[in-house]
Amino acid sequence: MTEDKKNTEETQEKEEFEVVMPEANRVEMPATEFKEQPDYLKTFANFYISKFDESDLEIMDVYDGNHDVIEINTYLTNNMAFSRRNLVKHVLNIHGDRFMDMLNNIQKQTGVDPQNMKTYEDWEKWYTDRRNEIKQTLS
């Protein structure tokens, strides 16, 4: 076999088994757009998440009109890897209407104006007062 013929056969053999990888079509997901939420709603969501972390949401069930607590809690359970600040931002983006439903029920049933509840401590005091209103029984 001549040198040229041997090189031609080797070249054909290499081309026959050469794997060509196409360039991947990369698609970037658009950045999440967050609606601007009022401060009182952010404060309430932060308070709610802290009570969720403490497994202390019994009082909130009273103000749950449309299975809001279940939906919010499921979201929180599935996204606990977020920092608290990001969790508040994300849960309000998805379930802001559910938090507003609960706040509306709180306002109707207790007369508390959520817009006047500006701090975590305001909500903590309110929650403690609600808990103290529950009649205790001795068994």
XYZ file of C-alpha atoms in Angstrom:
139
model
C 0.000 0.000 0.000
C 1.275 3.367 -0.870
C 1.664 6.111 1.668
C -1.031 8.331 0.065
C -3.560 5.511 -0.098
C -2.885 4.593 3.537
C -3.360 8.248 4.676
C -6.568 8.518 2.623
C -8.020 5.375 4.231
C -7.086 6.585 7.740
C -8.688 9.971 7.023
C -11.877 8.335 5.744
C -11.956 6.047 8.783
C -11.547 9.018 11.165
C -14.296 10.979 9.408
C -16.576 7.945 9.533
C -16.355 7.666 13.338
C -16.014 11.334 14.215
C -18.675 12.583 16.600
C -19.847 16.111 15.976
C -21.686 17.743 18.850
C -24.103 20.490 17.860
C -24.015 23.724 19.829
C -26.688 23.744 22.518
C -29.602 26.143 22.153
C -29.544 27.902 25.486
C -32.583 29.704 26.728
C -32.434 31.884 29.791
C -35.469 32.177 31.995
C -36.608 35.743 32.462
C -35.927 37.242 35.871
C -38.843 37.043 38.280
C -40.728 40.292 38.501
C -41.883 41.136 41.989
C -44.888 43.317 42.666
C -44.323 46.094 45.145
C -46.043 45.125 48.386
C -47.064 47.500 51.192
C -44.874 47.457 54.305
C -47.692 46.282 56.585
C -48.157 43.206 54.373
C -44.427 42.429 54.461
C -44.461 42.784 58.240
C -47.431 40.442 58.561
C -45.837 37.868 56.231
C -42.631 37.998 58.269
C -44.644 37.507 61.470
C -46.617 34.659 59.897
C -43.427 32.879 58.800
C -41.967 33.152 62.297
C -45.127 31.563 63.730
C -44.893 28.895 61.034
C -41.305 28.169 62.102
C -42.494 27.837 65.705
C -45.424 25.579 64.669
C -47.715 28.104 66.330
C -50.387 28.978 63.761
C -53.489 27.781 65.609
C -54.847 31.308 65.984
C -54.446 31.982 62.240
C -56.822 29.140 61.414
C -59.643 31.247 62.865
C -59.023 33.867 60.159
C -58.605 31.428 57.272
C -61.512 31.889 54.911
C -60.468 29.977 51.812
C -57.810 27.405 52.754
C -55.236 30.186 52.667
C -53.231 28.731 55.552
C -52.814 25.368 53.810
C -51.658 26.949 50.556
C -49.257 29.345 52.253
C -47.854 26.645 54.544
C -47.290 24.276 51.627
C -45.360 26.992 49.806
C -43.313 27.761 52.922
C -42.505 24.095 53.489
C -41.312 23.693 49.910
C -39.183 26.854 49.963
C -37.556 26.966 53.399
C -34.122 27.096 51.718
C -34.703 30.793 51.026
C -33.423 33.343 53.513
C -36.225 34.968 55.512
C -36.046 38.192 53.473
C -36.254 36.290 50.174
C -38.925 33.965 51.510
C -41.117 36.929 52.443
C -40.591 38.459 49.001
C -41.329 35.217 47.156
C -44.308 34.090 49.237
C -45.929 37.498 48.811
C -45.334 37.359 45.085
C -47.169 34.029 44.873
C -49.640 34.235 47.773
C -50.015 37.959 48.477
C -53.757 37.721 47.817
C -54.081 34.923 50.375
C -52.331 37.041 53.008
C -54.659 39.921 52.149
C -57.685 37.610 52.570
C -56.465 36.678 56.035
C -55.852 40.328 56.924
C -59.340 41.238 55.729
C -60.803 38.476 57.918
C -58.733 39.674 60.877
C -60.028 43.201 60.337
C -63.674 42.045 60.044
C -63.543 39.787 63.091
C -61.381 41.830 65.459
C -61.613 45.407 64.209
C -57.806 45.650 63.953
C -56.622 47.743 61.034
C -53.673 45.841 59.494
C -52.280 49.070 58.059
C -51.733 50.331 61.612
C -49.794 47.179 62.531
C -46.397 48.439 61.442
C -44.002 46.263 63.462
C -43.425 42.644 64.268
C -44.022 43.492 67.936
C -47.507 44.852 67.105
C -48.431 41.505 65.588
C -46.813 39.570 68.433
C -48.846 41.516 71.009
C -52.021 41.020 68.971
C -51.345 37.286 68.696
C -50.648 36.957 72.416
C -53.875 38.845 73.212
C -55.854 36.509 70.922
C -54.265 33.486 72.595
C -55.121 34.857 76.053
C -58.772 35.268 75.018
C -59.108 31.517 74.545
C -60.876 30.037 77.524
C -58.745 27.536 79.362
C -60.234 24.420 80.878
C -58.918 22.238 83.630
C -59.408 18.556 83.064
